């Protein structure tokens, strides 16, 4: 496969280019990232084309944040395929105030702990509600601030999946004066800004000012502007209360003066200001912004800041095991955790899927995602037939973007659930023997291919242990202390004789039932006897396929209670 971009005639009007629900949808493109690239190029951007994402470092970075990181990366790669230079930036909105206490936190080793854990300086966080993330001490004491700590984790997560991103700190932009021209412009036309925003927010009143000063007394972003002196570049304020969801963060009442760098723009203005400062050409975002901040942001950009908004694309959120992902509530799974369970390319594949469709990232059924990826890869190498031309084009365009590099030979992949079976033993030679016996390691596989294929075993084993599923057992490598009655012992001997004649797991499964019936044993009791011999427990995976995968001599000795 060539991976070249199919040539098509693109004719998008402005409404389609700036409709976040339309961008990325095309009957002419199999891969949504190519359709997004089409829309971006219709705006005739200069190089480097700037693609942006962003997040407030409010807590543990989770896989939901990769909706923007990986989807932006795919669009960047689609543009690079067309010879364009791309700058992928990610703003960490670390000037935002901490509005509530997170339930969980993570250290730099990705160990997730409860907020009240002894490893956490909870007072450093709890006493600083309302302050910018970069002004709150790191609760683990290892970074310059709370904001720096969680930004470092996000940067590390991007590195784990090999996505090169330029992180930009909002705090640093404010301190460097990058926001000052926009802030000055908005304050000089505060009435216009107020009137425009009031069309989108009922809370905007006649006293509203598009700037939030930071109190010099308590450090909170709760200041209410009382007067503006643009000649001096200052505002006077009173430190008032801040409503944060269902709680009120109390201001200290201090009356003071702040420069235009000692505070921040409200989000509705800050977002389009970022587009102006960074020259953003494309930005994806969740449907919450599509229905709220995007309409006002586009209006502010065009009619107040006189800049073109970026090409937008909305993505659906996905859930974790059926529940909403949330750093503050603690329902998260991190990239580091996921990569203990599967390969980076499988994780990237998850984001190749249509961003318009809501999906659940289910750890319990992770084997299904891995199976999907394995088939996707086989289609690329011609080892499986695509369902249709659309899938063929999708595979050709997307597969090279989800692997580190396209190898000359098709990678050898052991089915994930079988890898979990192999994880029941620590014996590396036995793992290889079992994999070869089941045909999952070709006879001509190189040592490198064998090593790469068996690397999945530890991931599948970690998955079994995490979910405590049917594969979470350990092979009893020594004969357990068992004592069977005559009928059970005879049935086991019969089963051993049968195993000598076949290595078909389904046939062995059927013989287990037949042997039990012949010797008038309860089928469930006979299965328990088998599990006791091999796993030293009363239950386990489907016994027939499990025995078929094991070394035959080992199975025969164990069924005959000889070793």
XYZ file of C-alpha atoms in Angstrom:
563
model
C 0.000 0.000 0.000
C 1.257 3.467 -0.884
C -0.375 5.698 1.748
C -0.746 8.487 -0.839
C -3.615 10.963 -0.459
C -6.321 10.229 -3.051
C -6.861 13.230 -5.321
C -10.413 14.632 -5.233
C -12.090 17.888 -6.179
C -12.844 19.785 -2.977
C -15.432 22.538 -3.076
C -16.390 23.682 0.442
C -18.243 26.907 1.146
C -17.496 29.010 4.220
C -20.488 27.691 6.140
C -19.204 24.126 5.768
C -15.637 25.080 6.673
C -16.684 26.710 9.958
C -19.430 24.281 10.963
C -17.846 22.130 13.696
C -20.369 19.372 13.052
C -19.656 19.301 9.299
C -15.858 19.459 9.301
C -14.363 15.988 9.070
C -17.403 14.456 7.396
C -17.097 13.659 3.725
C -18.493 11.056 1.380
C -15.279 11.428 -0.604
C -12.846 10.621 2.203
C -12.610 7.358 4.124
C -10.413 8.869 6.852
C -11.957 11.806 8.681
C -8.503 13.409 9.167
C -8.157 13.779 5.403
C -11.540 15.523 5.263
C -10.408 17.924 8.006
C -7.209 18.618 6.068
C -9.330 19.453 3.019
C -11.277 22.042 5.028
C -8.102 23.595 6.458
C -6.469 23.911 3.049
C -9.576 25.602 1.662
C -8.741 28.569 3.958
C -5.348 28.899 2.198
C -3.247 29.015 5.385
C 0.431 29.914 5.416
C 3.081 27.502 6.682
C 3.446 26.476 9.357
C -0.196 25.515 9.729
C -1.019 25.794 13.440
C -3.138 23.083 15.053
C -4.127 23.650 18.672
C -5.628 21.798 21.590
C -5.851 22.785 25.216
C -6.823 21.812 28.728
C -6.786 23.172 32.258
C -4.308 21.158 34.384
C -6.959 20.580 37.030
C -5.999 17.025 37.919
C -4.894 13.645 36.635
C -4.492 13.694 32.825
C -6.601 10.899 31.382
C -7.231 9.288 28.034
C -10.088 11.700 27.315
C -7.541 14.470 26.806
C -6.200 12.502 23.850
C -9.324 13.292 21.878
C -7.508 16.527 21.063
C -3.909 15.339 21.174
C -4.198 12.286 18.922
C -6.956 13.572 16.668
C -4.931 16.745 16.091
C -1.882 14.581 15.396
C -3.725 12.629 12.690
C -4.806 15.877 11.036
C -1.233 17.193 11.251
C 0.051 14.022 9.589
C -2.605 14.262 6.868
C -1.363 17.796 6.114
C 2.278 16.698 6.157
C 1.375 14.010 3.632
C 0.522 16.907 1.311
C 3.859 18.576 1.845
C 2.729 21.158 4.383
C 4.641 22.264 7.477
C 2.620 21.907 10.680
C 3.033 23.233 14.206
C 0.986 21.253 16.743
C 0.578 23.214 19.972
C -1.284 22.415 23.150
C -2.125 25.194 25.559
C -2.104 24.379 29.217
C -4.645 26.814 30.623
C -2.726 27.050 33.870
C -3.773 30.620 34.649
C -7.268 29.300 35.381
C -8.323 29.211 39.041
C -8.692 25.959 40.959
C -12.428 25.732 41.535
C -12.833 22.453 43.419
C -10.823 19.802 45.203
C -10.021 16.745 43.038
C -10.825 13.340 44.499
C -7.632 11.782 43.171
C -4.159 12.958 42.209
C -1.137 11.296 40.589
C 2.581 11.566 41.256
C 5.115 11.773 38.444
C 5.352 7.973 38.383
C 1.621 7.828 37.550
C 0.699 6.391 40.933
C -2.880 7.517 41.536
C -3.706 8.328 45.157
C -6.708 9.743 46.985
C -6.621 13.429 47.809
C -6.333 12.652 51.520
C -3.411 10.233 51.092
C -0.354 10.779 53.302
C 1.759 11.357 50.158
C -0.317 14.443 49.325
C 0.028 17.849 50.935
C -3.723 18.391 50.891
C -3.455 21.731 52.683
C -1.377 23.102 49.816
C -4.376 22.539 47.583
C -7.334 23.014 49.885
C -6.195 26.409 51.141
C -5.681 27.789 47.637
C -9.043 27.507 45.935
C -9.549 30.410 43.579
C -5.856 30.852 42.809
C -4.258 30.090 39.421
C -2.890 26.574 39.109
C 0.611 27.986 38.706
C 0.332 29.810 42.051
C -0.645 26.708 44.010
C 2.163 24.602 45.539
C 2.713 21.172 44.054
C 0.948 18.767 46.475
C 3.768 16.257 45.919
C 6.528 18.839 46.348
C 8.394 17.857 43.183
C 7.459 20.584 40.695
C 7.250 24.360 40.725
C 3.473 24.369 41.123
C 0.257 22.367 40.961
C -0.124 23.467 37.345
C 3.434 22.490 36.436
C 2.986 19.058 38.022
C -0.046 18.088 35.982
C 1.270 19.738 32.825
C 4.411 17.575 33.170
C 2.211 14.495 33.422
C 0.323 15.492 30.281
C 3.599 16.046 28.432
C 4.809 12.633 29.593
C 1.572 11.026 28.404
C 2.055 12.537 24.937
C 5.603 11.183 24.896
C 4.334 7.703 25.807
C 2.359 7.558 22.563
C 5.090 9.378 20.627
C 3.123 12.488 19.690
C 5.417 15.525 19.323
C 3.596 18.496 20.834
C 4.690 22.004 21.690
C 3.195 22.852 25.076
C 2.352 26.518 25.652
C 1.667 27.889 29.128
C -1.080 30.501 29.396
C 0.579 31.860 32.538
C 3.787 32.462 30.612
C 1.869 34.132 27.780
C 0.250 36.510 30.267
C 3.550 37.232 32.018
C 5.257 37.910 28.676
C 2.556 40.405 27.741
C 1.235 38.330 24.812
C -2.369 38.826 25.938
C -1.937 42.514 26.749
C -2.788 43.982 23.295
C -6.008 41.945 23.118
C -6.859 42.786 26.737
C -6.284 46.489 26.114
C -8.418 46.367 22.961
C -11.297 44.636 24.721
C -11.207 47.015 27.688
C -11.218 49.991 25.336
C -14.426 48.619 23.831
C -15.900 47.103 26.966
C -19.432 48.120 26.011
C -19.164 46.298 22.675
C -17.662 43.244 24.352
C -20.411 43.272 26.972
C -23.195 43.617 24.429
C -21.838 40.809 22.262
C -21.314 38.372 25.125
C -24.746 39.125 26.595
C -26.218 37.429 23.524
C -24.686 34.177 24.759
C -24.633 34.534 28.559
C -27.580 35.721 30.629
C -25.269 36.483 33.567
C -23.615 39.422 31.767
C -24.871 42.670 33.335
C -24.129 46.367 32.917
C -21.155 46.139 35.297
C -19.446 43.305 33.443
C -15.824 43.908 32.424
C -13.899 41.464 30.193
C -10.971 41.093 32.604
C -10.472 39.300 35.912
C -7.694 40.815 38.035
C -5.751 38.711 40.497
C -5.907 40.027 44.034
C -2.476 41.123 45.285
C -3.574 40.438 48.868
C -4.951 36.875 48.732
C -3.831 35.810 45.251
C -7.288 34.723 44.114
C -8.811 35.433 40.716
C -11.945 36.888 42.263
C -11.416 40.571 41.538
C -14.267 42.743 40.293
C -13.066 45.647 38.183
C -14.225 49.047 39.491
C -12.320 51.318 37.069
C -9.985 51.089 34.065
C -6.986 53.319 33.273
C -5.709 52.284 29.862
C -3.064 55.024 29.792
C -1.473 53.483 32.889
C -2.364 49.949 31.783
C -4.078 49.268 35.100
C -7.432 48.431 36.598
C -8.758 49.031 40.092
C -10.667 46.186 41.676
C -12.391 44.833 44.749
C -11.712 41.216 45.711
C -15.182 39.669 45.771
C -16.624 36.167 46.005
C -16.338 33.684 43.128
C -19.171 31.294 42.362
C -17.717 27.914 41.423
C -20.445 25.425 40.690
C -22.265 24.666 43.911
C -19.720 26.406 46.118
C -18.666 29.977 46.770
C -14.985 30.850 46.945
C -14.769 33.821 49.232
C -12.829 36.925 48.239
C -10.912 38.858 50.865
C -12.525 42.236 50.165
C -9.207 43.914 49.366
C -9.332 46.998 47.149
C -6.290 47.328 44.945
C -4.716 47.963 41.562
C -3.567 45.392 38.993
C -1.744 45.716 35.687
C -3.138 44.092 32.565
C -0.681 41.234 33.105
C -1.879 40.625 36.665
C -5.060 38.791 35.885
C -6.677 37.032 32.947
C -9.387 37.274 30.362
C -12.616 35.358 30.981
C -12.649 32.090 29.039
C -15.118 33.286 26.407
C -12.614 35.983 25.431
C -9.417 34.137 26.261
C -10.091 31.342 23.772
C -10.405 33.571 20.671
C -7.467 35.621 22.010
C -5.383 32.430 21.893
C -6.368 31.948 18.245
C -5.102 35.460 17.526
C -1.861 35.187 19.518
C -0.891 31.742 18.240
C -2.283 32.100 14.718
C -4.417 28.978 15.079
C -5.713 27.386 11.862
C -7.519 24.356 13.307
C -8.788 23.284 16.702
C -10.924 20.281 17.702
C -13.105 20.422 20.810
C -15.816 18.570 22.691
C -19.502 19.069 22.109
C -19.793 21.199 25.275
C -17.769 23.906 23.514
C -19.588 23.360 20.223
C -22.847 24.270 21.912
C -21.418 27.046 24.091
C -18.013 28.655 23.720
C -17.573 28.103 19.967
C -20.508 30.256 18.764
C -19.467 33.148 21.015
C -15.777 32.612 20.249
C -16.342 32.738 16.504
C -18.423 35.904 16.908
C -15.810 37.575 19.146
C -12.989 36.634 16.779
C -14.708 38.028 13.702
C -16.525 41.042 15.103
C -14.368 42.209 17.998
C -10.826 40.978 17.366
C -11.054 41.111 13.571
C -9.349 37.736 13.124
C -10.471 34.620 11.291
C -11.433 31.811 13.655
C -9.771 28.446 13.137
C -11.417 25.601 11.286
C -13.325 23.769 14.036
C -14.193 20.124 14.569
C -16.401 18.748 17.298
C -15.790 15.306 18.778
C -18.041 13.203 20.951
C -16.837 12.401 24.428
C -16.259 8.809 25.266
C -16.962 7.102 28.547
C -14.896 4.828 30.743
C -16.658 1.579 31.554
C -19.970 3.348 30.920
C -19.297 6.383 33.137
C -18.119 9.884 32.243
C -14.364 10.463 32.431
C -13.564 13.103 35.034
C -10.297 14.152 36.662
C -12.082 15.893 39.529
C -14.411 12.969 40.301
C -11.611 10.414 39.993
C -13.174 8.289 37.231
C -10.068 8.156 35.075
C -7.713 5.769 33.378
C -4.357 7.191 32.382
C -2.325 6.568 29.268
C 0.345 4.975 31.442
C -2.223 2.527 32.821
C -3.597 1.709 29.373
C -0.117 1.035 27.999
C 0.373 -1.573 30.687
C -2.517 -3.433 29.039
C -1.945 -2.956 25.296
C 0.488 -1.662 22.683
C 0.671 2.073 21.855
C -0.498 1.386 18.298
C -3.709 -0.191 19.587
C -4.359 2.892 21.725
C -3.758 5.161 18.730
C -6.104 3.002 16.646
C -8.957 3.781 19.059
C -8.749 7.437 17.969
C -8.791 6.579 14.269
C -12.483 5.828 14.691
C -15.156 8.339 13.727
C -14.928 11.260 16.207
C -18.673 11.945 15.819
C -19.679 8.665 17.431
C -19.773 8.337 21.189
C -17.825 5.301 22.367
C -17.093 3.544 25.603
C -13.517 2.658 26.489
C -14.196 -0.547 28.349
C -11.255 -2.100 30.136
C -13.299 -5.269 30.656
C -13.708 -5.804 26.892
C -10.283 -4.554 25.861
C -9.708 -7.823 24.022
C -12.298 -6.754 21.447
C -10.415 -3.515 20.722
C -7.158 -5.446 20.293
C -8.867 -7.937 17.971
C -10.176 -5.014 15.885
C -6.691 -3.567 15.592
C -5.168 -6.925 14.668
C -7.641 -7.293 11.825
C -7.021 -3.676 10.738
C -3.328 -4.504 10.511
C -3.934 -7.735 8.600
C -5.976 -5.807 6.032
C -3.066 -3.396 5.555
C -0.655 -6.252 4.844
C -3.111 -8.056 2.573
C -3.677 -10.897 5.026
C -7.397 -10.111 5.393
C -9.955 -8.781 2.948
C -11.345 -5.276 3.524
C -15.111 -5.153 3.936
C -15.393 -2.579 1.156
C -13.443 0.102 -0.706
C -14.015 2.612 2.072
C -12.342 0.380 4.628
C -9.506 -0.338 2.222
C -8.810 3.388 1.841
C -9.149 3.990 5.604
C -6.615 1.264 6.373
C -4.204 2.548 3.730
C -4.370 6.117 5.025
C -4.568 5.520 8.783
C -2.384 2.491 9.522
C 0.966 4.239 8.828
C -0.061 6.944 11.326
C -0.750 4.592 14.219
C 2.500 2.598 14.112
C 5.966 3.952 14.844
C 7.064 2.850 11.389
C 5.645 0.494 8.808
C 7.723 -2.691 8.852
C 8.634 -4.622 5.727
C 7.222 -7.793 7.261
C 3.814 -8.092 8.841
C 4.161 -8.137 12.646
C 3.297 -11.416 14.332
C 0.378 -10.891 16.715
C -0.804 -13.448 19.251
C -4.570 -13.143 19.856
C -5.074 -11.132 23.023
C -7.137 -13.665 24.945
C -4.687 -16.427 24.049
C -1.885 -14.167 25.250
C -3.827 -13.979 28.529
C -3.815 -17.781 28.635
C -0.046 -17.756 28.115
C 0.185 -15.316 30.989
C -0.958 -18.057 33.331
C 2.621 -19.348 33.390
C 5.927 -17.610 34.017
C 7.782 -20.291 32.050
C 8.960 -18.423 28.927
C 9.779 -21.601 27.031
C 6.356 -23.013 27.786
C 4.733 -19.806 26.553
C 6.550 -20.132 23.236
C 5.744 -23.835 22.983
C 2.056 -23.194 23.580
C 1.979 -20.363 21.033
C 3.685 -22.501 18.398
C 1.394 -25.454 19.134
C -1.658 -23.288 18.438
C -0.131 -21.898 15.253
C 0.282 -18.335 16.523
C 4.043 -18.329 15.891
C 4.980 -19.221 12.298
C 7.755 -21.744 11.845
C 9.831 -19.177 9.940
C 9.331 -16.371 12.470
C 12.582 -14.601 13.338
C 13.727 -14.364 16.976
C 12.821 -10.659 16.860
C 9.304 -11.454 15.659
C 8.869 -14.107 18.357
C 10.050 -11.692 21.035
C 7.725 -8.977 19.758
C 4.744 -11.324 19.625
C 5.299 -12.681 23.134
C 5.615 -9.138 24.533
C 1.822 -8.978 24.422
C 1.615 -11.730 27.052
C 2.523 -9.488 29.982
C -0.002 -6.887 28.828
C -2.782 -9.452 28.549
C -1.815 -10.884 31.916
C -2.054 -7.405 33.466
C -5.500 -7.037 31.872
C -6.656 -10.339 33.370
C -5.419 -9.328 36.800
C -6.915 -5.828 36.599
C -10.357 -7.071 35.574
C -10.166 -10.368 37.499
C -11.710 -12.092 34.509
C -11.779 -15.706 33.344
C -8.070 -15.590 32.473
C -6.878 -14.497 35.896
C -5.421 -17.820 36.944
C -1.951 -19.239 37.379
C -0.843 -22.567 35.935
C 0.048 -25.015 38.677
C 3.512 -26.011 37.510
C 3.806 -28.696 40.214
C 1.171 -31.411 40.657
C -1.353 -30.168 43.252
C -2.232 -32.335 46.234
C -5.308 -34.083 44.807
C -7.219 -37.240 45.707
C -9.882 -38.357 43.206
C -12.362 -41.226 43.469
C -12.058 -44.196 41.104
C -14.635 -42.921 38.613
C -12.995 -39.499 38.303
C -9.519 -41.029 38.032
C -10.727 -43.369 35.264
C -12.369 -40.485 33.402
C -9.145 -38.480 33.595
C -7.210 -41.433 32.178
C -9.726 -41.664 29.318
C -9.340 -37.964 28.655
C -5.558 -38.367 28.544
C -5.895 -41.141 25.972
C -8.144 -38.890 23.870
C -5.755 -35.912 24.062
C -3.051 -38.170 22.574
C -5.150 -38.425 19.421
C -5.969 -34.745 18.758
C -4.891 -31.202 19.414
C -8.313 -29.748 18.564
C -9.557 -27.774 21.562
C -13.243 -28.109 20.669
C -12.937 -31.859 20.295
C -11.247 -32.080 23.698
C -14.005 -29.887 25.179
C -16.597 -32.308 23.839
C -14.719 -35.348 25.165
C -14.714 -33.844 28.694
C -18.528 -34.017 28.625
C -18.539 -37.516 27.152
C -15.987 -38.891 29.631
C -18.000 -37.513 32.535
C -21.168 -39.152 31.217
C -19.479 -42.523 30.601
C -18.237 -42.660 34.172
C -21.455 -41.227 35.623
C -19.770 -38.134 37.035
C -21.417 -34.726 37.314
C -20.014 -32.703 34.428
C -19.362 -29.709 36.692
C -17.425 -31.941 39.106
C -15.278 -33.302 36.277
C -14.473 -29.811 35.050
C -13.529 -28.914 38.620
C -11.186 -31.892 38.729
C -9.467 -30.662 35.569
C -9.138 -27.127 36.891
C -7.760 -28.475 40.164
C -5.076 -30.452 38.316
C -3.915 -27.598 36.101
C -4.779 -24.414 38.018
C -5.211 -25.658 41.609
C -8.632 -24.017 41.686
C -12.202 -25.053 40.923
C -12.792 -22.879 37.876
C -11.001 -21.317 34.945
C -11.107 -20.706 31.171
C -12.726 -23.137 28.716
C -10.855 -26.292 29.577
C -10.671 -28.008 26.180
C -9.000 -25.155 24.249
C -6.812 -24.491 27.283
C -5.495 -28.057 27.358
C -5.023 -28.069 23.581
C -2.720 -25.065 23.861
C -0.467 -26.636 26.489
C 2.478 -28.898 25.803
C 1.038 -32.356 25.107
C 3.509 -34.276 27.271
C 2.793 -31.945 30.184
C -0.987 -32.391 29.753
C -0.748 -36.186 29.566
C 1.455 -36.435 32.666
C -0.854 -34.124 34.605
C -4.085 -35.902 33.585
C -2.467 -39.187 34.630
C -1.323 -37.544 37.892
C 2.305 -38.400 37.140
C 3.858 -34.897 37.289
